[in-house]
Every structure is written in structure tokens, then in C-alpha cells.
Amino acid sequence: MTSALLRMSASIESGRPGAVVIGGDYQGLGIVRSLGRHGIPVVIVDDEHSISRHSRYAAGSLAVRDLRDDEDTVRALQALADQLDVDGWVVYPTREETVAALSRRRHELSERFRIPTPDWEVTRWAWDKRNTYQRAAELGIPAPRTWLIGSEPELASVDGSPPFVLKPAIKEHFFYATKCKAWRADSRDELARRFRDAADLVGAEEVLVQEMIPGDGSTQLAYCAFFKQGAGRASMVVRRLRQHPVDFGRASTFVETVDLPELSEVAERFLASIDYYGLVELEFKHDARDSKTKLLDVNARTWGYHSLGQRAGVDFPYLLYADQVGLPIPDHVRAQPGIAWIRLATDVPTVAGELARRRMRWGTYLRSLRASNVESVFSRDDPVPGLAELALLPYLAMKRGF
């Protein structure tokens, strides 16, 4: 850690504010590279083995024991501030629980750092899906049919037909216990069993039952933006063609930019209604049954494939940094369509399963590989994180389930 701190001290002497990235996986690495290529010093804070600390663009790193709750996150940032002169540095969260901590403790942390994460009164609309779907309904934005179930007997009120989806209202509580984003139930009996299991993990009040929208990756869409004052100052719409796991992906594995201005209008209407500021991703799925594109989720932070934006003309982490430190930013920039991003570490096992089930052809996959413009980790100008991730694959499989 000593050498890292020496590098950090040299960067601080330049007088330029830096950035703190909480979470050093491939998502955090994208932030480190974005800012580092602009000459901005970046330090990573992580409670896992971090590939980002091996980046040539990382000025330093701080390993901490845990970042699961508000106190842990505040304590980690205070420890960093005690060791280094990081006053005025911009803080980037990469996980849901860190978003919540920064939002709820924003006033306290803003005494030392720049915290772009909005106040809790804004963030809560993304943090809890019950709030998300409530606001979508108020705005007339389509969403999947959803039942809020307080107890097992109330499952009788679910008047749809299987298959059903059980998902948590608050992602982190369920995810860390199961390593899953959601569960599928193909019958009423399975729905009851799954509900009991989910309720034991997170409490019945946090379990949502939802209709399952049919369709493959071609129906999975997302709007991504740096959003400010009611508008997307920079935006990107994508088709999330592959994800891992296939049914309820924890993360996208192959993504391509598309031009869908009608989706941007819907997403921006939602964000404007909550007075959102910062980086954000809204996930949608197109339902061929009624020809409606339905809101699934809102992520109030960077998202896994945000480095696609740099290749497509919208460098999201840098735009947020520039706005935070008072540098000029462009207005209403949209990503170039037809640019593709891939994460080989999870795409290869995903595709292997699809090929084995004959739900994908080799030719289709090879064409997508040739079309890829950006790999999530491997980079010619910064190769060491890619090698580090290869070495860490067994650890990641145990830690995150892939």
C-alpha cells in the first residue's frame, strides 16, 4: 500500500481534484479508465479482491473489511480521508447498497467529498421497486403486472397465469442471500414454495410477484444517461442481447447501442418526475403480447456496460466528474448506434449453455464476436486487470455465482 500512497501523493500535488470509486470490479474499472485517461487521479475502495487496483490508471487503493451497510461505507471514506488529502474528490458508487449509504448520509459526507448521488427523497424511487412501480403507474408508464403480497394466503389474489417471477423490492437483501436477481415459478405450487423461501430470506413484505414477460435478448432494452435538470445531457439506448444468467440476468454480457428516441422520452419523463441528477440506467422489456415496452428497474449509479459509452461518444463517468468540478459539458449528446460491448468472462458460459440447448447457432455467436467493439476488461493500453481477472475467476465464481 505504501507505493500506492506515494503515487497518490504525487497526483494530489498536481492540484486537480480526483475521484473515489467504491467497488473495483469491471464496472469500477470502467470508471477508473475513463477518468485516468483524462489525467484525473483515482483511488479505489473495495471489500473484495479488486481488479481495478491493477490498472495503470489507478493512483491508489484502499482495502476494507466490509461495505454492506451505511456505517461501513462512511467509515471507509473517513479512513481514506484520514490517510490522504481527498477533500473535494468525486465519489462514484458501483453497488446498490453503496448508493443507499451515500444518499442517506449525503449531508455528512459532503463536508469532505463531492457526492453526486441524490438525496434519499430522490434515490428512494429507484432503490425500492415498490416505489418505482408506483411512480410509473402515476405517470402512465407501462410495467409488468405486479402483486404486493404480505403473506402466503394473499397469493390467492394473484389472478394471472404462470410462469411467474418472484423478485425482491430491494435488490441487495435478496441478492447476497441467493446470488440471484429473481426466481421463476412455473406453477401455483412452485409459486407458494418460492414465496415461502423468499419470505424467510427478506420478509414477506419485500417479495414481489410479477408476470413473466416472454421474449429473448432482442426484447431487453435500457436507457442510460447523465441526467440533469429534467433532461438527458448525454444518453445511450441499448439492446441487452445477452445476460447472465439467461432468464434473470445479474448483469448483461453482450450489449449493442440502438436508436430508439421513443424509449428515451419515456425514461426521461420518469427521471424528470423525481428530479433526478447523475448517472442512471433504466431497464425495460418489450412485451410483444400488447406491443408495450415495460419498465423493469432503475439503477441510480453506473451500470455494468457503461464503458460502451466511451466508444460510442458519451463518456459517462467523465461527464459527471466535469459537471461536479465546474468544467463545461456538452448538451444533449446521444450515443452512436451500432456499437457493441461484450463481457467474455460471463458471455462465454452463457453462450455455451445456449448452444448446448440449441437455442443459439454458432454462426450467430461468431458474428456477434466480430461485431464487438469493446471488451469489459481487456484493453491494449491497460492489460494487467484482464490478467488479474483471469486469475480471480474461481474467486468470482464462489463470491458471485459465476
Short mmCIF file of N, CA and C in Angstrom, two decimals, residues 250-311:
data_model
loop_
_atom_site.label_atom_id
_atom_site.label_comp_id
_atom_site.label_asym_id
_atom_site.label_seq_id
_atom_site.Cartn_x
_atom_site.Cartn_y
_atom_site.Cartn_z
N ARG A 250 -28.10 -11.18 -13.73
CA ARG A 250 -27.49 -10.27 -12.76
C ARG A 250 -26.75 -9.16 -13.50
N ALA A 251 -26.31 -9.48 -14.72
CA ALA A 251 -25.55 -8.50 -15.50
C ALA A 251 -25.64 -8.84 -16.98
N SER A 252 -25.57 -7.81 -17.80
CA SER A 252 -25.55 -8.01 -19.25
C SER A 252 -24.19 -8.57 -19.67
N THR A 253 -24.19 -9.37 -20.75
CA THR A 253 -22.94 -9.92 -21.26
C THR A 253 -22.65 -9.48 -22.69
N PHE A 254 -23.68 -9.13 -23.45
CA PHE A 254 -23.48 -8.60 -24.81
C PHE A 254 -24.55 -7.54 -25.07
N VAL A 255 -24.10 -6.34 -25.39
CA VAL A 255 -24.99 -5.17 -25.49
C VAL A 255 -24.64 -4.39 -26.75
N GLU A 256 -25.65 -3.84 -27.40
CA GLU A 256 -25.42 -3.03 -28.60
C GLU A 256 -26.25 -1.75 -28.54
N THR A 257 -25.65 -0.63 -28.91
CA THR A 257 -26.37 0.64 -28.93
C THR A 257 -27.37 0.66 -30.09
N VAL A 258 -28.53 1.26 -29.83
CA VAL A 258 -29.59 1.37 -30.83
C VAL A 258 -30.17 2.78 -30.79
N ASP A 259 -30.97 3.10 -31.78
CA ASP A 259 -31.62 4.41 -31.86
C ASP A 259 -33.12 4.22 -31.63
N LEU A 260 -33.57 4.54 -30.41
CA LEU A 260 -34.99 4.41 -30.05
C LEU A 260 -35.42 5.66 -29.28
N PRO A 261 -35.64 6.77 -29.96
CA PRO A 261 -35.99 8.01 -29.27
C PRO A 261 -37.26 7.90 -28.44
N GLU A 262 -38.19 7.02 -28.81
CA GLU A 262 -39.43 6.89 -28.03
C GLU A 262 -39.14 6.32 -26.64
N LEU A 263 -38.13 5.46 -26.52
CA LEU A 263 -37.77 4.94 -25.21
C LEU A 263 -37.13 6.04 -24.37
N SER A 264 -36.32 6.86 -24.99
CA SER A 264 -35.71 7.98 -24.27
C SER A 264 -36.76 8.90 -23.68
N GLU A 265 -37.83 9.15 -24.43
CA GLU A 265 -38.89 10.04 -23.96
C GLU A 265 -39.54 9.50 -22.69
N VAL A 266 -39.82 8.20 -22.68
CA VAL A 266 -40.45 7.58 -21.52
C VAL A 266 -39.53 7.64 -20.31
N ALA A 267 -38.26 7.26 -20.52
CA ALA A 267 -37.30 7.23 -19.42
C ALA A 267 -37.08 8.62 -18.84
N GLU A 268 -36.96 9.61 -19.69
CA GLU A 268 -36.71 10.97 -19.23
C GLU A 268 -37.92 11.55 -18.51
N ARG A 269 -39.09 11.10 -18.90
CA ARG A 269 -40.29 11.56 -18.19
C ARG A 269 -40.28 11.03 -16.75
N PHE A 270 -39.88 9.77 -16.58
CA PHE A 270 -39.78 9.21 -15.24
C PHE A 270 -38.74 9.96 -14.41
N LEU A 271 -37.54 10.15 -14.96
CA LEU A 271 -36.45 10.79 -14.21
C LEU A 271 -36.77 12.24 -13.88
N ALA A 272 -37.40 12.94 -14.80
CA ALA A 272 -37.77 14.33 -14.53
C ALA A 272 -38.79 14.42 -13.40
N SER A 273 -39.66 13.41 -13.30
CA SER A 273 -40.72 13.45 -12.28
C SER A 273 -40.16 13.32 -10.87
N ILE A 274 -38.96 12.73 -10.73
CA ILE A 274 -38.36 12.59 -9.40
C ILE A 274 -37.19 13.57 -9.22
N ASP A 275 -37.00 14.46 -10.19
CA ASP A 275 -35.93 15.47 -10.13
C ASP A 275 -34.57 14.81 -9.99
N TYR A 276 -34.32 13.83 -10.83
CA TYR A 276 -33.09 13.04 -10.73
C TYR A 276 -31.89 13.82 -11.23
N TYR A 277 -30.73 13.53 -10.61
CA TYR A 277 -29.45 14.07 -11.07
C TYR A 277 -28.42 12.94 -11.05
N GLY A 278 -27.60 12.88 -12.10
CA GLY A 278 -26.47 11.97 -12.10
C GLY A 278 -26.56 10.89 -13.15
N LEU A 279 -25.75 9.84 -12.95
CA LEU A 279 -25.72 8.71 -13.87
C LEU A 279 -26.82 7.74 -13.50
N VAL A 280 -27.44 7.14 -14.52
CA VAL A 280 -28.60 6.29 -14.25
C VAL A 280 -28.82 5.34 -15.42
N GLU A 281 -29.35 4.16 -15.11
CA GLU A 281 -29.79 3.20 -16.12
C GLU A 281 -31.21 2.75 -15.79
N LEU A 282 -32.10 2.79 -16.78
CA LEU A 282 -33.45 2.26 -16.64
C LEU A 282 -33.59 1.05 -17.56
N GLU A 283 -33.99 -0.09 -17.00
CA GLU A 283 -34.13 -1.32 -17.77
C GLU A 283 -35.59 -1.51 -18.17
N PHE A 284 -35.78 -1.94 -19.42
CA PHE A 284 -37.11 -2.17 -19.96
C PHE A 284 -37.15 -3.53 -20.67
N LYS A 285 -38.36 -4.02 -20.90
CA LYS A 285 -38.53 -5.20 -21.76
C LYS A 285 -39.77 -4.99 -22.62
N HIS A 286 -39.61 -5.24 -23.91
CA HIS A 286 -40.74 -5.09 -24.84
C HIS A 286 -41.62 -6.33 -24.79
N ASP A 287 -42.90 -6.11 -24.60
CA ASP A 287 -43.88 -7.18 -24.49
C ASP A 287 -44.64 -7.29 -25.81
N ALA A 288 -44.36 -8.34 -26.58
CA ALA A 288 -44.99 -8.50 -27.89
C ALA A 288 -46.48 -8.78 -27.76
N ARG A 289 -46.94 -9.20 -26.60
CA ARG A 289 -48.35 -9.53 -26.43
C ARG A 289 -49.24 -8.30 -26.55
N ASP A 290 -48.77 -7.17 -26.07
CA ASP A 290 -49.57 -5.95 -26.17
C ASP A 290 -48.79 -4.79 -26.82
N SER A 291 -47.60 -5.10 -27.34
CA SER A 291 -46.77 -4.12 -28.05
C SER A 291 -46.36 -2.94 -27.16
N LYS A 292 -46.19 -3.19 -25.85
CA LYS A 292 -45.76 -2.15 -24.92
C LYS A 292 -44.37 -2.48 -24.37
N THR A 293 -43.58 -1.44 -24.22
CA THR A 293 -42.26 -1.59 -23.62
C THR A 293 -42.37 -1.22 -22.15
N LYS A 294 -42.03 -2.17 -21.27
CA LYS A 294 -42.38 -2.04 -19.85
C LYS A 294 -41.14 -1.85 -18.98
N LEU A 295 -41.28 -0.94 -18.02
CA LEU A 295 -40.19 -0.60 -17.11
C LEU A 295 -39.99 -1.72 -16.09
N LEU A 296 -38.73 -2.17 -15.96
CA LEU A 296 -38.40 -3.22 -15.01
C LEU A 296 -37.65 -2.71 -13.80
N ASP A 297 -36.68 -1.82 -14.01
CA ASP A 297 -35.76 -1.48 -12.93
C ASP A 297 -35.12 -0.13 -13.21
N VAL A 298 -34.69 0.54 -12.12
CA VAL A 298 -33.94 1.80 -12.22
C VAL A 298 -32.69 1.67 -11.35
N ASN A 299 -31.53 1.88 -11.95
CA ASN A 299 -30.25 1.80 -11.24
C ASN A 299 -29.65 3.19 -11.13
N ALA A 300 -29.57 3.70 -9.91
CA ALA A 300 -29.14 5.08 -9.67
C ALA A 300 -27.62 5.17 -9.50
N ARG A 301 -26.91 4.72 -10.55
CA ARG A 301 -25.45 4.65 -10.50
C ARG A 301 -24.95 4.27 -11.88
N THR A 302 -23.62 4.08 -12.00
CA THR A 302 -23.12 3.47 -13.23
C THR A 302 -23.64 2.04 -13.33
N TRP A 303 -23.65 1.50 -14.51
CA TRP A 303 -24.14 0.16 -14.78
C TRP A 303 -22.98 -0.65 -15.39
N GLY A 304 -23.15 -1.96 -15.48
CA GLY A 304 -22.03 -2.81 -15.84
C GLY A 304 -21.36 -2.49 -17.15
N TYR A 305 -22.13 -2.12 -18.18
CA TYR A 305 -21.59 -1.91 -19.52
C TYR A 305 -21.39 -0.42 -19.85
N HIS A 306 -21.24 0.43 -18.83
CA HIS A 306 -21.16 1.87 -19.11
C HIS A 306 -19.95 2.23 -19.96
N SER A 307 -18.89 1.39 -19.95
CA SER A 307 -17.71 1.70 -20.76
C SER A 307 -18.02 1.64 -22.25
N LEU A 308 -19.13 1.04 -22.63
CA LEU A 308 -19.60 1.11 -24.01
C LEU A 308 -19.78 2.56 -24.45
N GLY A 309 -20.22 3.40 -23.52
CA GLY A 309 -20.46 4.80 -23.86
C GLY A 309 -19.22 5.51 -24.35
N GLN A 310 -18.06 5.20 -23.78
CA GLN A 310 -16.83 5.86 -24.20
C GLN A 310 -16.55 5.61 -25.68
N ARG A 311 -16.78 4.40 -26.14
CA ARG A 311 -16.56 4.07 -27.54
C ARG A 311 -17.65 4.66 -28.43
#
